[in-house]
């Protein structure tokens, strides 16, 4: 029997859930049309008024909101509530230009806390857990989002934030942390550091790890579960929509992330044509927020590539599931015309025995041809005293990449710990091509 | 009869070889013999040192990928056909040489060569049978 944080809403029959969605959608459309000049203009130029949306299927006639729209409205242009009601401001990292800024009313913060608490319970956490929250605290939503959810749940939260890995390990050991929240790559980095210090991660009390903020693979989950001896759960979120806790896997199935549909309406579209794709088809995730007050977004293009299923889940939750993100359409590399996600290469590397999932992809162009170099760290499990063994390992990885992804690569073996470790999102790609 | 050799994975970039030798040197470890096998991207440095255990742990602490390999140190008469005769013996026993390299120092008038065989025990048995002198680890580390 699965446990829930809010059983009524998490297991709401589909018909009731959809009726609730429609009611909330109509309300939010009225509100943004009235309060946000961008949406008034955008709906007017598309020739659609909020009152014309009579069913959930009508959502597809509304225009998209993009990250660029958020940048153009920097910083507060898309806020639908007056600043007097905004109690918190977060922003994305803004690696490409200005950050995107989001504001929350106190009801938004309360809803977010509830959804994050639901997510913790779905992942197998409960009151009495000691939650080691290694997501960064600050403008990034990860730290505070998980923190408020942990408190709402009634668990004990350790607001350790990112960084200072040795101290993190000491605290996990001494404080008896039972739940770990951080990026998947950082969890492996911690395990590696612990090993260097002679600490057996398997002897810690950690039971569940909730990992997100970057795409990861099923193979990496397997690796993390073995090295950290815990259930590794995938969580999804983005600051534009709310932060962490938009969707999460349930520990019962570990098969797809339940998106909290009483607050968000998901759609999958063809990223090129913008057409809505049928259930089960892979495409770009588009989310409409239907309860947010601070900055509601209509049909926000997340750039994340996934698919959607409404099939019933063993956990009893009725909310649709997203398949594991295969990458961001932004992260997607086009190498000699072939679409490649770094996460696909990661799965191949983890499958080759002994290869640490620390890798770096370097894309370049030589004589008008794209080249892909895959740098892979050689740990002791992998190392051989004989050149030919190492060379055949590199060849085997090249062959696997070619066979699975259809792209030619050159594998370069590098010394351990030479690829930069990140305590937040891992940097996996260097693209040196000049466009 | 076997000698412990340390193998270290080294990327082909400047300063790495120097870093290895500095690391073990500062730990008071002395190199007896070495060979470097290289490709365009990486190399494997193989070392015979006076204190293999110390060298291995200090290199690991400094983040190098290290492994220990059993090799055999063989006395080779320092004269024409000396090496040929030895290889001929091994050939007759069906043992393959994976790689080999020479000691700088001579030992009681003979040259000393380090061999890595595909079948170490068979090689030792074979060489013994033909009266070839094989040096012990202790002897080699203190040459």
Coordinates of C-alpha atoms in Angstrom, one line a residue:
Chain A
X1 CA 0.0 0.0 0.0
X2 CA 1.5 3.2 -1.1
X3 CA 1.5 6.2 1.2
X4 CA 0.5 9.7 0.1
X5 CA 0.9 13.2 1.4
X6 CA -2.5 14.3 0.0
X7 CA -4.4 11.1 -0.8
X8 CA -7.6 12.9 -2.0
X9 CA -5.8 14.9 -4.7
X10 CA -3.1 12.5 -5.6
X11 CA -5.6 9.7 -6.4
X12 CA -8.4 11.9 -7.7
X13 CA -10.4 10.0 -10.5
X14 CA -9.4 11.3 -13.9
X15 CA -12.8 12.8 -14.7
X16 CA -12.7 14.9 -11.5
X17 CA -9.1 15.8 -12.0
X18 CA -9.8 17.0 -15.5
X19 CA -12.8 19.0 -14.4
X20 CA -10.6 20.7 -11.8
X21 CA -8.0 21.4 -14.4
X22 CA -10.5 23.0 -16.7
X23 CA -11.9 25.2 -14.0
X24 CA -8.4 26.3 -12.9
X25 CA -7.3 26.8 -16.5
X26 CA -10.2 29.1 -17.3
X27 CA -9.5 31.1 -14.1
X28 CA -5.8 31.5 -14.9
X29 CA -6.5 32.5 -18.5
X30 CA -8.8 35.3 -17.3
X31 CA -6.3 36.5 -14.8
X32 CA -3.3 36.7 -17.1
X33 CA -5.4 38.3 -19.9
X34 CA -6.4 41.0 -17.4
X35 CA -3.1 41.5 -15.5
X36 CA -0.3 40.7 -17.9
X37 CA 0.0 42.9 -21.0
X38 CA 2.2 40.3 -22.7
X39 CA -0.7 37.7 -22.6
X40 CA -3.3 40.2 -23.6
X41 CA -1.3 41.0 -26.7
X42 CA -0.4 37.4 -27.4
X43 CA -4.0 36.1 -27.1
X44 CA -5.3 39.1 -29.1
X45 CA -2.8 38.5 -31.9
X46 CA -3.7 34.8 -32.0
X47 CA -7.3 35.8 -32.2
X48 CA -8.4 33.8 -29.1
X49 CA -10.0 35.1 -25.9
X50 CA -9.9 33.3 -22.6
X51 CA -13.7 32.8 -22.8
X52 CA -13.3 30.7 -26.0
X53 CA -11.5 28.0 -24.1
X54 CA -14.4 25.6 -23.3
X55 CA -12.4 22.3 -22.9
X56 CA -8.9 21.1 -22.1
X57 CA -8.5 20.2 -25.7
X58 CA -8.9 23.9 -26.6
X59 CA -5.6 24.6 -24.8
X60 CA -3.8 23.8 -28.0
X61 CA -5.1 26.9 -29.7
X62 CA -3.3 29.2 -27.3
X63 CA 0.1 30.6 -28.2
X64 CA 3.3 29.3 -26.5
X65 CA 5.4 31.2 -23.9
X66 CA 9.1 30.8 -24.4
X67 CA 12.2 31.5 -22.4
X68 CA 12.9 34.4 -24.8
X69 CA 9.5 35.9 -23.8
X70 CA 10.7 35.8 -20.2
X71 CA 13.9 37.4 -21.1
X72 CA 12.1 40.1 -23.1
X73 CA 10.0 40.8 -20.0
X74 CA 13.0 41.0 -17.7
X75 CA 12.7 41.2 -14.8
X76 CA 9.1 41.5 -13.7
X77 CA 7.1 41.9 -16.9
X78 CA 5.3 38.6 -16.7
X79 CA 4.3 38.9 -13.1
X80 CA 0.5 38.6 -12.7
X81 CA 0.4 39.8 -9.1
X82 CA 1.4 43.2 -7.7
X83 CA 4.8 43.4 -6.0
X84 CA 3.0 43.9 -2.6
X85 CA 1.9 40.2 -2.9
X86 CA 5.2 38.8 -4.0
X87 CA 7.1 37.3 -1.1
X88 CA 9.9 35.5 -2.9
X89 CA 12.0 36.0 -6.0
X90 CA 14.1 33.3 -7.7
X91 CA 16.0 33.3 -10.9
X92 CA 17.6 30.8 -13.3
X93 CA 21.3 30.6 -13.6
X94 CA 21.3 32.7 -16.8
X95 CA 24.3 31.2 -18.4
X96 CA 23.2 32.6 -21.7
X97 CA 22.4 36.3 -21.1
X98 CA 20.0 37.6 -18.5
X99 CA 18.5 35.3 -16.0
X100 CA 14.8 34.5 -16.0
X101 CA 13.1 35.8 -13.0
X102 CA 10.1 34.3 -11.2
X103 CA 8.1 35.6 -8.3
X104 CA 5.9 33.8 -5.7
X105 CA 3.0 34.9 -3.6
X106 CA 2.7 33.4 -0.2
X107 CA 0.0 31.0 -1.6
X108 CA 2.5 30.0 -4.3
X109 CA 5.1 29.2 -1.7
X110 CA 2.5 27.2 0.2
X111 CA 1.5 25.2 -2.9
X112 CA 5.1 24.6 -3.8
X113 CA 5.8 23.3 -0.3
X114 CA 2.8 20.9 -0.5
X115 CA 3.8 19.6 -3.9
X116 CA 7.4 19.1 -2.8
X117 CA 6.1 17.3 0.4
X118 CA 3.9 15.1 -1.9
X119 CA 7.1 14.4 -4.0
X120 CA 9.1 13.4 -0.9
X121 CA 6.4 11.0 0.2
X122 CA 6.1 9.5 -3.4
X123 CA 9.9 9.0 -3.2
X124 CA 9.5 7.0 0.0
X125 CA 10.4 9.7 2.5
X126 CA 8.3 10.3 5.7
X127 CA 8.1 12.2 9.0
X128 CA 11.1 11.3 11.0
X129 CA 13.5 11.2 8.1
X130 CA 16.6 13.3 8.2
X131 CA 16.8 15.0 4.9
X132 CA 20.3 16.0 3.8
X133 CA 19.5 18.8 1.3
X134 CA 22.6 19.4 -0.8
X135 CA 20.8 21.4 -3.5
X136 CA 22.2 24.9 -3.6
X137 CA 20.4 27.5 -1.6
X138 CA 20.0 30.9 -3.2
X139 CA 18.5 32.2 -6.4
X140 CA 18.4 28.7 -7.7
X141 CA 15.1 27.1 -6.7
X142 CA 16.5 23.7 -5.7
X143 CA 17.7 24.3 -2.2
X144 CA 14.8 26.3 -0.8
X145 CA 12.2 24.3 -2.8
X146 CA 13.3 21.0 -1.2
X147 CA 13.8 22.7 2.1
X148 CA 10.2 24.0 2.4
X149 CA 8.8 20.7 1.2
X150 CA 10.8 18.8 3.8
X151 CA 9.5 21.1 6.6
X152 CA 5.9 20.8 5.3
X153 CA 6.3 17.1 5.4
X154 CA 7.5 17.3 9.0
X155 CA 10.9 15.7 8.3
X156 CA 14.1 17.1 9.8
X157 CA 16.0 19.0 7.1
X158 CA 19.7 19.7 7.1
X159 CA 20.2 22.8 5.0
X160 CA 23.7 21.9 4.0
X161 CA 23.5 23.3 0.4
X162 CA 26.1 22.4 -2.2
X163 CA 29.9 22.3 -1.8
X164 CA 32.5 21.3 0.8
X165 CA 32.1 17.7 0.0
X166 CA 34.2 16.4 2.9
X167 CA 32.1 18.2 5.4
X168 CA 28.9 16.9 3.7
X169 CA 30.1 13.3 4.1
X170 CA 31.1 13.9 7.8
X171 CA 27.6 15.3 8.5
X172 CA 25.8 12.5 6.7
X173 CA 27.7 10.1 8.7
X174 CA 27.4 11.8 12.1
X175 CA 23.9 13.2 11.8
X176 CA 22.5 9.9 10.4
X177 CA 21.0 11.4 7.2
X178 CA 18.4 9.1 5.7
X179 CA 17.4 11.0 2.6
X180 CA 19.8 12.8 0.2
X181 CA 18.7 15.5 -2.3
X182 CA 21.2 16.7 -4.9
X183 CA 22.1 16.4 -8.5
X184 CA 22.8 12.8 -9.7
X185 CA 26.3 13.7 -10.8
X186 CA 27.1 15.2 -7.4
X187 CA 25.9 12.1 -5.6
X188 CA 28.5 10.0 -7.5
X189 CA 31.1 12.6 -6.8
X190 CA 30.4 12.3 -3.0
X191 CA 30.6 8.5 -3.2
X192 CA 34.0 8.9 -4.9
X193 CA 35.2 11.4 -2.3
X194 CA 34.0 9.1 0.5
X195 CA 35.9 6.2 -1.0
X196 CA 39.1 8.3 -1.1
X197 CA 38.7 9.0 2.6
X198 CA 38.1 5.4 3.3
X199 CA 34.4 5.9 4.2
X200 CA 32.0 3.1 3.1
X201 CA 28.9 4.9 1.7
X202 CA 27.0 1.6 2.1
X203 CA 27.3 1.9 5.9
X204 CA 25.6 5.3 6.0
X205 CA 21.9 5.4 6.9
X206 CA 20.8 6.8 3.6
X207 CA 17.8 5.0 2.3
X208 CA 16.5 7.3 -0.5
X209 CA 18.2 9.7 -2.9
X210 CA 16.1 12.3 -4.7
X211 CA 18.1 13.4 -7.7
X212 CA 17.3 16.0 -10.3
X213 CA 18.2 19.3 -12.0
X214 CA 20.0 17.5 -14.8
X215 CA 19.1 14.7 -17.2
X216 CA 20.5 11.3 -16.2
X217 CA 20.1 7.8 -17.4
X218 CA 18.6 4.5 -16.2
X219 CA 22.2 3.1 -16.2
X220 CA 23.4 5.9 -14.0
X221 CA 20.5 5.1 -11.6
X222 CA 21.8 1.6 -11.4
X223 CA 25.3 2.8 -10.7
X224 CA 24.2 5.2 -8.0
X225 CA 22.0 2.6 -6.3
X226 CA 24.9 0.2 -6.1
X227 CA 27.5 2.8 -5.0
X228 CA 25.3 4.6 -2.5
X229 CA 23.1 1.7 -1.4
X230 CA 19.8 3.6 -1.7
X231 CA 16.7 4.0 -3.8
X232 CA 17.6 6.6 -6.4
X233 CA 14.5 8.6 -7.4
X234 CA 14.2 11.0 -10.4
X235 CA 12.7 14.4 -9.6
X236 CA 11.8 17.1 -12.2
X237 CA 11.3 20.8 -11.9
X238 CA 12.2 24.1 -13.4
X239 CA 12.2 27.5 -11.9
X240 CA 10.0 29.0 -14.6
X241 CA 7.2 26.6 -13.7
X242 CA 7.8 26.4 -9.9
X243 CA 11.1 24.7 -9.0
X244 CA 11.7 21.1 -7.9
X245 CA 8.6 19.0 -7.3
X246 CA 6.8 19.6 -10.6
X247 CA 7.0 15.8 -11.2
X248 CA 8.6 12.9 -9.4
X249 CA 8.9 9.1 -9.7
X250 CA 7.1 7.0 -7.2
X251 CA 9.3 4.5 -5.3
X252 CA 6.7 1.8 -6.0
X253 CA 7.2 1.8 -9.8
X254 CA 10.3 4.0 -10.5
X255 CA 8.9 4.1 -14.0
X256 CA 8.0 7.6 -15.1
X257 CA 7.5 10.8 -13.2
X258 CA 4.1 11.8 -11.9
X259 CA 3.4 15.4 -12.9
X260 CA 1.0 17.0 -10.3
X261 CA -1.8 17.6 -12.7
X262 CA -4.0 19.5 -10.3
X263 CA -1.5 22.3 -10.6
X264 CA 0.1 21.8 -14.0
X265 CA -1.2 20.7 -17.4
X266 CA 1.4 18.9 -19.5
X267 CA 1.4 18.6 -23.3
X268 CA 4.0 17.1 -25.6
X269 CA 4.6 18.9 -28.9
X270 CA 6.7 18.5 -32.0
X271 CA 9.5 21.1 -31.3
X272 CA 9.6 22.1 -34.9
X273 CA 6.0 22.3 -35.9
X274 CA 4.5 23.1 -32.5
X275 CA 1.8 20.4 -33.1
X276 CA 0.5 18.5 -30.1
X277 CA 1.7 14.9 -30.2
X278 CA -0.3 11.9 -29.1
X279 CA 0.2 10.0 -25.8
X280 CA 3.4 8.0 -25.8
X281 CA 5.2 10.0 -28.5
X282 CA 8.4 11.7 -27.6
X283 CA 8.6 15.4 -28.0
X284 CA 9.1 18.7 -26.2
X285 CA 7.3 19.1 -22.8
X286 CA 5.0 22.1 -22.6
X287 CA 3.5 23.1 -19.2
X288 CA 0.7 25.4 -18.3
X289 CA 0.5 26.4 -14.6
X290 CA -3.0 26.5 -13.4
X291 CA -2.7 27.5 -9.7
X292 CA 0.2 29.9 -9.7
X293 CA -0.5 33.6 -8.8
X294 CA 3.0 35.3 -9.0
X295 CA 3.9 34.3 -12.5
X296 CA 1.5 31.9 -14.2
X297 CA 2.8 30.7 -17.5
X298 CA 0.6 29.5 -20.4
X299 CA 2.0 26.7 -22.6
X300 CA 5.6 27.3 -21.5
X301 CA 8.0 25.5 -23.7
X302 CA 10.4 23.7 -21.3
X303 CA 12.8 22.5 -24.1
X304 CA 12.9 19.2 -22.2
X305 CA 12.4 16.1 -24.3
X306 CA 10.1 13.4 -22.9
X307 CA 6.8 11.6 -23.5
X308 CA 3.6 11.3 -21.5
X309 CA 1.5 8.4 -20.4
X310 CA -1.9 8.3 -18.7
X311 CA -1.8 4.6 -18.0
X312 CA -2.7 3.7 -14.4
X313 CA 0.3 3.3 -12.1
X314 CA 0.8 0.7 -9.4
X315 CA 1.1 3.4 -6.7
X316 CA -2.5 4.4 -7.2
X317 CA -1.8 8.0 -8.2
X318 CA -3.9 9.1 -11.1
X319 CA -1.6 11.8 -12.3
X320 CA 0.1 11.3 -15.7
X321 CA 3.6 10.2 -15.9
X322 CA 6.5 11.7 -17.9
X323 CA 9.2 9.3 -19.1
X324 CA 12.7 10.0 -17.9
X325 CA 13.9 13.2 -19.7
X326 CA 16.2 12.1 -22.5
X327 CA 17.7 15.6 -22.6
X328 CA 16.9 19.2 -23.3
X329 CA 16.4 20.2 -26.8
X330 CA 18.9 22.9 -25.9
X331 CA 21.5 20.2 -24.9
X332 CA 20.9 18.2 -28.0
X333 CA 24.0 18.1 -30.2
X334 CA 23.7 17.8 -33.9
X335 CA 26.8 16.0 -35.0
X336 CA 27.0 15.4 -38.8
X337 CA 23.3 15.7 -38.9
X338 CA 22.7 13.1 -36.1
X339 CA 20.8 14.2 -33.0
X340 CA 22.8 13.2 -29.9
X341 CA 22.0 13.8 -26.3
X342 CA 24.8 13.7 -23.8
X343 CA 22.7 11.3 -21.6
X344 CA 22.7 8.8 -24.4
X345 CA 26.5 8.7 -24.4
X346 CA 26.4 8.4 -20.7
X347 CA 24.2 5.3 -20.8
X348 CA 26.7 3.7 -23.1
X349 CA 29.7 4.5 -20.9
X350 CA 28.0 3.3 -17.7
X351 CA 27.2 0.0 -19.5
X352 CA 30.9 -0.6 -20.4
X353 CA 32.2 -2.1 -17.2
X354 CA 34.4 0.0 -15.0
X355 CA 33.9 3.3 -16.8
X356 CA 33.1 6.1 -14.4
X357 CA 30.3 8.2 -15.6
X358 CA 32.6 11.2 -15.6
X359 CA 33.0 12.2 -19.1
X360 CA 33.3 15.2 -21.3
X361 CA 32.2 15.6 -24.9
X362 CA 34.2 17.9 -27.1
X363 CA 32.6 18.8 -30.4
X364 CA 34.7 20.5 -33.0
X365 CA 34.8 20.9 -36.8
X366 CA 37.7 19.9 -38.9
X367 CA 37.6 20.6 -42.7
X368 CA 33.9 21.2 -42.5
X369 CA 33.2 17.9 -40.7
X370 CA 32.0 17.7 -37.2
X371 CA 34.1 15.7 -34.8
X372 CA 33.2 14.2 -31.5
X373 CA 35.8 13.5 -28.9
X374 CA 34.6 11.6 -25.8
X375 CA 37.0 11.9 -22.9
X376 CA 36.6 9.0 -20.4
X377 CA 38.4 8.7 -17.1
X378 CA 40.4 5.5 -16.5
X379 CA 39.9 4.3 -13.0
X380 CA 41.7 1.3 -11.4
X381 CA 38.9 -1.1 -12.3
X382 CA 39.5 -0.3 -15.9
X383 CA 43.3 0.1 -16.0
X384 CA 45.4 -2.5 -17.7
X385 CA 49.2 -2.7 -17.8
X386 CA 48.9 -3.5 -21.5
X387 CA 48.4 -0.9 -24.1
X388 CA 46.4 -3.2 -26.4
X389 CA 43.8 -3.8 -23.7
X390 CA 43.3 -0.1 -23.1
X391 CA 43.2 0.6 -26.9
X392 CA 40.6 -2.1 -27.4
X393 CA 38.5 -0.6 -24.6
X394 CA 38.5 2.7 -26.4
X395 CA 37.6 1.0 -29.6
X396 CA 34.8 -0.9 -27.9
X397 CA 33.3 2.4 -26.6
X398 CA 33.6 3.9 -30.1
X399 CA 31.9 0.9 -31.6
X400 CA 29.0 1.0 -29.1
X401 CA 28.5 4.8 -29.7
X402 CA 28.6 4.2 -33.5
X403 CA 26.1 1.2 -33.3
X404 CA 23.7 2.9 -30.9
X405 CA 23.8 6.5 -32.0
X406 CA 25.0 6.3 -35.5
X407 CA 27.8 8.8 -34.9
X408 CA 31.5 8.4 -35.2
X409 CA 33.5 9.4 -32.2
X410 CA 37.0 9.3 -30.9
X411 CA 37.4 8.1 -27.4
X412 CA 40.2 9.6 -25.4
X413 CA 41.2 7.9 -22.2
X414 CA 42.2 10.4 -19.5
X415 CA 43.5 10.2 -16.0
X416 CA 41.0 9.9 -13.1
X417 CA 39.7 13.1 -11.6
X418 CA 41.0 15.3 -14.5
X419 CA 37.5 16.0 -15.8
X420 CA 36.2 18.9 -13.8
X421 CA 33.7 17.9 -11.1
X422 CA 30.7 20.0 -10.5
X423 CA 28.9 20.5 -7.3
X424 CA 25.8 21.6 -9.1
X425 CA 24.9 20.7 -12.7
X426 CA 27.7 18.8 -14.4
X427 CA 29.3 20.3 -17.5
X428 CA 29.3 17.6 -20.1
X429 CA 29.8 19.3 -23.4
X430 CA 32.3 21.7 -24.9
X431 CA 31.2 22.8 -28.4
X432 CA 34.1 24.5 -30.2
X433 CA 32.3 24.7 -33.5
X434 CA 32.0 28.2 -35.0
X435 CA 28.6 28.9 -36.3
Chain B
X1 CA 60.8 -15.6 -8.2
X2 CA 58.4 -12.8 -9.3
X3 CA 59.2 -9.2 -9.2
X4 CA 56.5 -6.6 -8.4
X5 CA 56.3 -3.9 -11.1
X6 CA 54.3 -0.8 -10.8
X7 CA 52.3 0.4 -13.8
X8 CA 50.9 3.9 -14.0
X9 CA 48.4 5.4 -16.5
X10 CA 49.7 8.7 -17.8
X11 CA 48.0 11.1 -20.1
X12 CA 50.2 12.5 -22.9
X13 CA 50.5 16.0 -21.5
X14 CA 53.5 17.9 -20.3
X15 CA 54.6 17.5 -16.7
X16 CA 52.8 14.2 -15.9
X17 CA 55.9 12.0 -16.1
X18 CA 57.8 14.6 -14.0
X19 CA 54.9 14.6 -11.5
X20 CA 55.2 10.8 -11.1
X21 CA 58.9 10.8 -10.5
X22 CA 58.6 13.8 -8.1
X23 CA 55.9 12.1 -6.1
X24 CA 57.8 8.8 -5.5
X25 CA 61.1 10.6 -5.2
X26 CA 59.9 12.8 -2.4
X27 CA 58.7 9.7 -0.6
X28 CA 62.3 8.4 -0.7
X29 CA 61.6 5.7 -3.4
X30 CA 64.3 5.0 -5.8
X31 CA 63.8 3.8 -9.4
X32 CA 65.7 0.7 -10.4
X33 CA 64.4 0.2 -14.0
X34 CA 61.7 1.7 -16.1
X35 CA 60.0 1.5 -19.5
X36 CA 57.5 3.8 -21.1
X37 CA 54.9 2.5 -23.6
X38 CA 53.1 5.2 -25.3
X39 CA 50.3 5.9 -27.8
X40 CA 49.2 9.3 -29.2
X41 CA 46.9 9.9 -26.2
X42 CA 48.3 8.1 -23.2
X43 CA 51.2 6.1 -22.0
X44 CA 51.9 3.4 -19.4
X45 CA 54.9 3.9 -17.2
X46 CA 56.3 0.7 -15.8
X47 CA 58.6 0.9 -12.9
X48 CA 60.8 -1.3 -10.8
X49 CA 61.5 0.5 -7.6
X50 CA 63.2 -0.3 -4.3
X51 CA 60.0 0.0 -2.3
X52 CA 57.0 -1.0 -4.5
X53 CA 54.4 -0.8 -1.6
X54 CA 55.4 2.7 -0.7
X55 CA 55.4 3.8 -4.3
X56 CA 52.0 2.4 -5.0
X57 CA 50.3 4.0 -2.0
X58 CA 51.8 7.4 -2.5
X59 CA 50.9 7.4 -6.2
X60 CA 47.3 6.4 -5.4
X61 CA 47.1 9.2 -2.8
X62 CA 48.1 11.6 -5.5
X63 CA 45.3 10.4 -7.7
X64 CA 47.2 8.3 -10.2
X65 CA 45.8 5.1 -11.6
X66 CA 48.2 2.4 -10.5
X67 CA 48.4 -1.4 -10.8
X68 CA 50.8 -4.0 -9.7
X69 CA 52.0 -6.6 -12.3
X70 CA 54.1 -9.7 -11.8
X71 CA 57.2 -9.6 -14.0
X72 CA 60.3 -11.8 -14.1
X73 CA 63.9 -10.5 -13.9
X74 CA 66.3 -12.7 -15.8
X75 CA 70.1 -12.7 -16.1
X76 CA 71.1 -12.5 -19.7
X77 CA 74.8 -13.2 -20.6
X78 CA 76.3 -10.0 -21.8
X79 CA 77.5 -11.3 -25.1
X80 CA 76.4 -11.7 -28.7
X81 CA 73.4 -14.1 -29.0
X82 CA 72.8 -13.9 -25.2
X83 CA 69.2 -12.6 -25.6
X84 CA 68.6 -14.8 -28.6
X85 CA 69.4 -18.0 -26.7
X86 CA 67.0 -16.9 -23.9
X87 CA 64.2 -16.1 -26.2
X88 CA 64.7 -19.3 -28.0
X89 CA 64.2 -21.3 -24.8
X90 CA 61.0 -19.4 -24.2
X91 CA 59.8 -20.0 -27.7
X92 CA 60.4 -23.8 -27.3
X93 CA 58.3 -23.7 -24.1
X94 CA 55.5 -21.9 -26.0
X95 CA 55.7 -18.8 -23.7
X96 CA 55.0 -15.4 -25.2
X97 CA 56.7 -12.2 -24.2
X98 CA 54.1 -9.4 -23.7
X99 CA 56.9 -6.8 -23.3
X100 CA 60.4 -6.5 -21.9
X101 CA 63.0 -3.9 -21.0
X102 CA 66.6 -3.9 -19.7
X103 CA 68.1 -2.9 -16.4
X104 CA 70.7 -0.2 -16.6
X105 CA 72.9 -1.9 -14.0
X106 CA 74.6 -5.2 -14.6
X107 CA 74.5 -8.0 -12.1
X108 CA 77.5 -10.2 -11.6
X109 CA 78.8 -9.6 -15.1
X110 CA 75.4 -10.3 -16.8
X111 CA 72.8 -7.9 -18.1
X112 CA 69.4 -8.0 -16.4
X113 CA 66.1 -8.0 -18.4
X114 CA 62.6 -7.5 -17.1
X115 CA 60.0 -9.7 -18.9
X116 CA 56.2 -9.7 -18.8
X117 CA 55.0 -13.1 -20.0
X118 CA 51.5 -14.3 -21.0
X119 CA 52.1 -17.2 -18.6
X120 CA 54.4 -16.1 -15.8
X121 CA 54.5 -19.5 -13.9
X122 CA 55.2 -21.5 -17.0
X123 CA 58.0 -19.1 -18.1
X124 CA 59.7 -19.4 -14.7
X125 CA 59.4 -23.2 -14.8
X126 CA 60.8 -23.3 -18.3
X127 CA 63.7 -20.9 -17.6
X128 CA 64.6 -22.8 -14.4
X129 CA 64.7 -26.1 -16.3
X130 CA 67.2 -24.6 -18.7
X131 CA 69.5 -23.3 -15.9
X132 CA 68.7 -19.6 -16.5
X133 CA 69.2 -17.4 -13.5
X134 CA 66.1 -15.6 -12.3
X135 CA 66.5 -12.8 -9.8
X136 CA 64.3 -12.5 -6.7
X137 CA 62.4 -9.4 -5.9
X138 CA 64.7 -8.5 -3.0
X139 CA 67.7 -8.8 -5.2
X140 CA 66.2 -6.7 -7.9
X141 CA 64.9 -3.9 -5.7
X142 CA 68.4 -3.5 -4.2
X143 CA 70.5 -3.7 -7.4

